[in-house]
Amino acid sequence: MSKLVLDPAVFSDAAIAPDTRMVNDAIVKALGAIPDRWAAPLADIRAARLAGKGTFPLSPESPRASVETIPGPRGAVPVRIFMPDGAPKGVYLHIHGGGWTVGSARENEALLDRIAANCGLAVVSVDYALAPEVPYPAGPDDCEAAALWLVKEGKARFGTERFAIGGESGGATLAVVTLLRLRDRHGLSPFSAAVLTAGCYDLRLTASVRNWGDLPLVLNTRDVTFFVNNYLRLEGKADDPDVSPLLANLKGLPKALFIVGSRDLLVDDTLFMANAWAAAGNGTELDVYPGGCHVFIAFPGSISDQALKRVDGYLADF
């Protein structure tokens, strides 16, 4: 079943709630005060974010969370695991965003704790290798390894083989790549559902990215270009479906919920991928939230509350 009816009114200024405008204005003000966000060494930027000294607050650690490692192609891959109250009804494999350059499972604490608590799912979030130090294909290789570990160990470890996958921004990209790799390299389709928020599915850059400009509403055109260049520093090409999954054969993939804000520079990526997903015969639902910035669910506000409730319902019933 596909629900792709899109009302053009969601893209109008009149549809944007006052609190959404306030959040967006605050983000632009905070990021606009930084002359060059990427001037500091990336290791320092990552450390500051993990210490709660980044531009945006860091959620308190969840008592549900624990960290362990799983085997990967280049060594151990850390995963952050959140357990629900009682026996898990399923497992959600989560892949964090950050342009394949920054970000971590720890920085998604509130979201992942919420899914474990509200949906009764165990959550496994992958701390994959980051570019430019360890560029493509290391990140997707680590995510593929985590998915294969879940397929092999899920029943014994979590008592279930009911699996969903998802991520935000670059993590949504890697979630789709992981589904494709399991299908094409291993003949596996273990995931029953996907939640894909504001992914970058075409690293050649869609029109909404190219035309966005300098406005620092979470991301701008320069940021995405910076991330792509980091990710593909040594190998990989933007027209390879393993890099840009919008270009892949998408047949036989699980049902998916696509979420994006109308003020997300990656909005074209979600609109194009959702339609391609449906055209491939996969169950598809698309939610566009008026005025939502890039990965708006990470910020407070009425549309965040609506979208997170939607995710809860989707993952509780997949």
Coordinates of C-alpha atoms in Angstrom, one line a residue:
M1 CA 0.0 0.0 0.0
S2 CA 1.3 3.4 -0.9
K3 CA 0.2 6.8 0.4
L4 CA 1.8 9.4 -1.8
V5 CA -0.9 12.0 -2.1
L6 CA 1.0 15.3 -1.6
D7 CA -0.9 18.5 -1.0
P8 CA 1.1 21.5 -2.4
A9 CA -0.2 23.5 0.5
V10 CA 2.4 21.9 2.8
F11 CA 5.0 23.9 1.0
S12 CA 3.3 27.3 1.5
D13 CA 4.6 29.8 4.0
A14 CA 1.0 30.0 5.4
A15 CA 1.2 26.3 6.5
I16 CA 4.2 26.9 8.8
A17 CA 3.3 27.0 12.4
P18 CA 4.6 29.9 14.5
D19 CA 6.7 27.6 16.8
T20 CA 8.3 26.0 13.7
R21 CA 9.3 29.5 12.5
M22 CA 10.8 30.3 15.9
V23 CA 12.9 27.1 15.9
N24 CA 14.2 27.7 12.4
D25 CA 15.1 31.3 13.2
A26 CA 17.0 30.2 16.3
I27 CA 18.9 27.6 14.3
V28 CA 19.9 30.1 11.6
K29 CA 21.0 32.6 14.3
A30 CA 23.1 30.0 16.2
L31 CA 24.8 28.6 13.1
G32 CA 25.1 32.0 11.4
A33 CA 27.2 33.2 14.3
I34 CA 29.9 30.7 13.5
P35 CA 32.2 32.0 10.8
D36 CA 33.3 28.6 9.5
R37 CA 31.8 25.5 11.0
W38 CA 34.5 23.3 9.5
A39 CA 37.6 25.3 10.4
A40 CA 38.4 23.3 13.5
P41 CA 39.8 19.8 13.2
L42 CA 37.0 17.3 12.8
A43 CA 38.3 15.3 15.8
D44 CA 37.8 18.3 17.9
I45 CA 34.3 19.0 16.5
R46 CA 33.3 15.4 17.2
A47 CA 34.7 15.5 20.8
A48 CA 32.9 18.7 21.5
R49 CA 29.6 17.3 20.4
L50 CA 30.0 14.2 22.5
A51 CA 31.0 16.4 25.5
G52 CA 27.8 18.4 25.1
K53 CA 29.7 21.5 23.9
G54 CA 28.4 21.5 20.4
T55 CA 26.0 24.1 18.9
F56 CA 23.0 22.1 20.0
P57 CA 22.3 20.4 23.4
L58 CA 23.2 16.7 24.1
S59 CA 20.5 14.6 25.7
P60 CA 21.3 12.9 29.0
E61 CA 22.4 9.3 28.8
S62 CA 19.7 6.8 28.8
P63 CA 19.6 4.1 31.5
R64 CA 18.5 1.7 28.8
A65 CA 21.7 2.1 26.8
S66 CA 24.8 -0.1 26.8
V67 CA 27.7 -0.3 24.4
E68 CA 29.4 -3.3 22.9
T69 CA 31.2 -4.3 19.8
I70 CA 30.4 -6.6 16.9
P71 CA 32.9 -8.0 14.3
G72 CA 33.3 -5.9 11.2
P73 CA 35.4 -6.1 8.1
R74 CA 38.1 -3.7 9.5
G75 CA 37.8 -4.7 13.1
A76 CA 35.3 -4.2 15.9
V77 CA 32.3 -2.0 15.2
P78 CA 30.8 -0.3 18.3
V79 CA 27.0 -0.5 18.7
R80 CA 24.8 1.2 21.2
I81 CA 21.9 -1.0 22.4
F82 CA 18.7 0.2 24.0
M83 CA 16.5 -2.3 25.7
P84 CA 12.7 -1.9 26.2
D85 CA 10.7 -2.8 29.3
G86 CA 10.1 -6.5 29.0
A87 CA 10.9 -8.8 26.2
P88 CA 11.6 -7.0 22.9
K89 CA 8.8 -7.2 20.3
G90 CA 11.3 -6.6 17.6
V91 CA 14.7 -4.9 16.8
Y92 CA 15.2 -1.6 15.2
L93 CA 18.6 -1.2 13.5
H94 CA 19.4 2.5 13.6
I95 CA 22.0 4.3 11.5
H96 CA 22.9 7.9 12.7
G97 CA 23.3 10.9 10.5
G98 CA 26.1 13.4 10.2
G99 CA 27.1 13.5 6.6
W100 CA 29.2 10.3 7.0
T101 CA 31.7 12.8 8.7
V102 CA 30.3 13.6 12.2
G103 CA 27.6 12.2 14.5
S104 CA 27.3 9.1 16.7
A105 CA 24.8 6.8 18.3
R106 CA 25.2 8.7 21.6
E107 CA 24.0 11.9 20.0
N108 CA 20.6 10.3 19.2
E109 CA 19.9 9.2 22.8
A110 CA 16.5 10.8 23.2
L111 CA 15.1 9.4 19.9
L112 CA 16.4 5.9 20.5
D113 CA 15.3 5.8 24.2
R114 CA 11.9 6.8 23.0
I115 CA 11.6 4.1 20.4
A116 CA 12.7 1.4 22.9
A117 CA 10.2 2.7 25.5
N118 CA 7.2 3.5 23.3
C119 CA 7.5 0.7 20.7
G120 CA 8.7 -2.2 22.8
L121 CA 11.7 -2.6 20.5
A122 CA 15.4 -3.3 21.2
V123 CA 17.4 -0.6 19.3
V124 CA 20.8 -1.3 17.9
S125 CA 22.6 1.9 16.7
V126 CA 25.7 1.5 14.7
D127 CA 28.8 3.7 15.2
Y128 CA 30.2 3.2 11.8
A129 CA 33.6 4.5 10.5
L130 CA 33.6 8.2 9.6
A131 CA 35.1 10.1 6.7
P132 CA 37.4 11.6 5.7
E133 CA 39.8 9.6 7.9
V134 CA 38.0 6.3 7.0
P135 CA 35.9 7.1 3.9
Y136 CA 33.7 5.0 1.6
P137 CA 33.2 2.1 1.5
A138 CA 34.0 1.7 5.2
G139 CA 30.8 3.2 6.6
P140 CA 28.4 1.1 4.5
D141 CA 30.7 -1.9 5.1
D142 CA 30.2 -1.5 8.9
C143 CA 26.5 -1.1 8.6
E144 CA 26.3 -4.2 6.4
A145 CA 28.2 -6.1 9.0
A146 CA 25.8 -4.9 11.7
A147 CA 22.8 -6.0 9.7
L148 CA 24.4 -9.5 9.1
W149 CA 25.2 -9.7 12.9
L150 CA 21.6 -9.0 13.7
V151 CA 20.3 -11.6 11.2
K152 CA 22.7 -14.2 12.7
E153 CA 22.4 -13.3 16.4
G154 CA 19.0 -11.6 16.7
K155 CA 16.9 -14.6 17.7
A156 CA 19.3 -15.7 20.4
R157 CA 20.2 -12.3 21.6
F158 CA 16.8 -10.6 21.5
G159 CA 14.3 -13.4 21.2
T160 CA 12.9 -12.2 17.9
E161 CA 13.5 -12.1 14.2
R162 CA 11.1 -9.1 13.6
F163 CA 13.5 -6.5 12.3
A164 CA 13.1 -2.9 11.1
I165 CA 15.8 -0.5 9.9
G166 CA 16.1 3.3 9.7
G167 CA 18.1 6.4 10.1
E168 CA 18.3 10.2 9.5
S169 CA 20.1 12.2 6.8
G170 CA 23.3 10.3 5.9
G171 CA 22.1 7.5 8.1
A172 CA 18.9 7.1 6.0
T173 CA 21.2 6.8 2.9
L174 CA 23.2 4.0 4.6
A175 CA 20.0 2.3 5.7
V176 CA 18.9 2.0 2.1
V177 CA 22.4 0.9 1.0
T178 CA 22.3 -1.8 3.7
L179 CA 19.0 -3.1 2.4
L180 CA 20.4 -3.3 -1.1
R181 CA 23.6 -5.0 -0.1
L182 CA 21.8 -7.6 1.9
R183 CA 19.5 -8.3 -1.0
D184 CA 22.2 -8.3 -3.7
R185 CA 25.2 -9.7 -1.9
H186 CA 23.6 -12.1 0.5
G187 CA 20.1 -12.9 -0.9
L188 CA 18.6 -11.7 2.3
S189 CA 15.5 -9.6 3.0
P190 CA 15.3 -9.7 6.8
F191 CA 13.8 -6.3 7.4
S192 CA 10.0 -5.8 7.4
A193 CA 10.0 -2.0 7.6
A194 CA 12.1 1.1 7.2
V195 CA 11.9 4.6 8.7
L196 CA 13.8 7.0 6.5
T197 CA 14.1 10.6 7.6
A198 CA 15.6 13.3 5.3
G199 CA 18.1 11.1 3.5
C200 CA 20.6 12.1 0.9
Y201 CA 19.9 9.6 -1.8
D202 CA 21.6 11.2 -4.8
L203 CA 25.2 12.3 -4.0
R204 CA 25.3 14.0 -7.4
L205 CA 23.1 16.6 -5.6
T206 CA 19.5 17.1 -6.3
A207 CA 18.1 20.5 -7.4
S208 CA 16.9 21.4 -3.9
V209 CA 20.5 21.0 -2.6
R210 CA 22.2 22.8 -5.5
N211 CA 19.8 25.7 -5.3
W212 CA 19.7 26.1 -1.5
G213 CA 22.6 28.5 -1.1
D214 CA 24.3 29.7 2.1
L215 CA 21.4 29.8 4.6
P216 CA 22.6 27.7 7.6
L217 CA 19.2 26.1 8.4
V218 CA 21.1 23.0 9.9
L219 CA 22.7 22.4 6.5
N220 CA 23.5 24.4 3.4
T221 CA 24.9 23.6 0.0
R222 CA 28.5 24.0 1.1
D223 CA 27.9 21.5 4.0
V224 CA 26.5 18.8 1.8
T225 CA 29.3 19.3 -0.8
F226 CA 31.9 19.0 2.1
F227 CA 30.3 15.8 3.3
V228 CA 30.2 14.2 -0.1
N229 CA 33.8 15.1 -0.8
N230 CA 34.8 13.6 2.6
Y231 CA 32.9 10.4 2.0
L232 CA 34.2 9.8 -1.5
R233 CA 37.8 11.0 -0.8
L234 CA 39.5 7.8 -1.9
E235 CA 37.0 5.8 -3.9
G236 CA 33.4 5.6 -5.0
K237 CA 31.6 7.7 -7.5
A238 CA 28.3 9.6 -7.0
D239 CA 26.7 7.8 -9.9
D240 CA 27.2 4.4 -8.3
P241 CA 24.0 3.0 -6.8
D242 CA 26.0 1.8 -3.8
V243 CA 26.8 5.5 -3.1
S244 CA 23.5 7.1 -4.5
P245 CA 20.8 4.5 -3.8
L246 CA 18.2 6.5 -5.7
L247 CA 19.9 5.1 -8.8
A248 CA 19.5 1.5 -7.7
N249 CA 17.0 -1.2 -8.6
L250 CA 14.7 -0.9 -5.5
K251 CA 12.5 -3.9 -6.1
G252 CA 11.8 -6.3 -3.3
L253 CA 12.6 -3.8 -0.4
P254 CA 10.5 -3.5 2.7
K255 CA 7.7 -1.0 3.2
A256 CA 9.0 2.4 4.3
L257 CA 7.9 5.6 5.9
F258 CA 9.6 8.6 4.5
I259 CA 9.7 11.8 6.6
V260 CA 11.0 15.2 5.6
G261 CA 10.3 18.9 6.3
S262 CA 9.4 21.3 3.6
R263 CA 12.3 23.5 4.6
D264 CA 14.9 20.8 4.4
L265 CA 17.4 21.3 1.6
L266 CA 17.3 17.5 0.9
V267 CA 13.5 17.6 0.3
D268 CA 13.9 16.6 -3.3
D269 CA 15.9 13.5 -2.3
T270 CA 12.9 12.3 -0.2
L271 CA 10.3 13.1 -2.7
F272 CA 12.2 11.3 -5.5
M273 CA 13.1 8.3 -3.4
A274 CA 9.6 7.8 -2.0
N275 CA 8.2 7.8 -5.6
A276 CA 10.9 5.5 -6.8
W277 CA 10.2 3.2 -3.8
A278 CA 6.5 3.0 -4.7
A279 CA 7.2 2.6 -8.4
A280 CA 9.3 -0.5 -7.5
G281 CA 6.3 -2.0 -5.9
N282 CA 7.2 -1.5 -2.3
G283 CA 4.8 -0.2 0.4
T284 CA 5.4 3.5 0.7
E285 CA 4.2 6.3 3.0
L286 CA 5.4 9.9 2.7
D287 CA 5.0 12.6 5.3
V288 CA 6.1 16.2 4.5
Y289 CA 5.9 18.6 7.5
P290 CA 5.4 22.3 6.8
G291 CA 8.4 24.3 7.5
G292 CA 10.4 21.5 8.9
C293 CA 14.2 22.0 8.8
H294 CA 16.7 19.3 8.1
V295 CA 16.0 16.4 10.5
F296 CA 13.5 18.6 12.3
I297 CA 12.7 15.7 14.7
A298 CA 15.9 16.5 16.5
F299 CA 14.5 19.8 17.6
P300 CA 11.6 20.7 19.8
G301 CA 8.2 21.8 18.4
S302 CA 4.8 20.8 17.3
I303 CA 5.8 19.1 14.1
S304 CA 8.5 17.1 15.9
D305 CA 5.8 15.9 18.3
Q306 CA 3.6 14.9 15.4
A307 CA 6.3 13.1 13.5
L308 CA 7.7 11.2 16.5
K309 CA 4.2 10.0 17.4
R310 CA 3.9 8.9 13.8
V311 CA 7.1 7.0 14.0
D312 CA 6.0 5.4 17.3
G313 CA 2.8 4.1 15.6
Y314 CA 4.6 2.9 12.5
L315 CA 7.3 0.9 14.4
A316 CA 4.8 -0.5 16.9
D317 CA 2.7 -2.0 14.1
F318 CA 5.2 -3.0 11.4

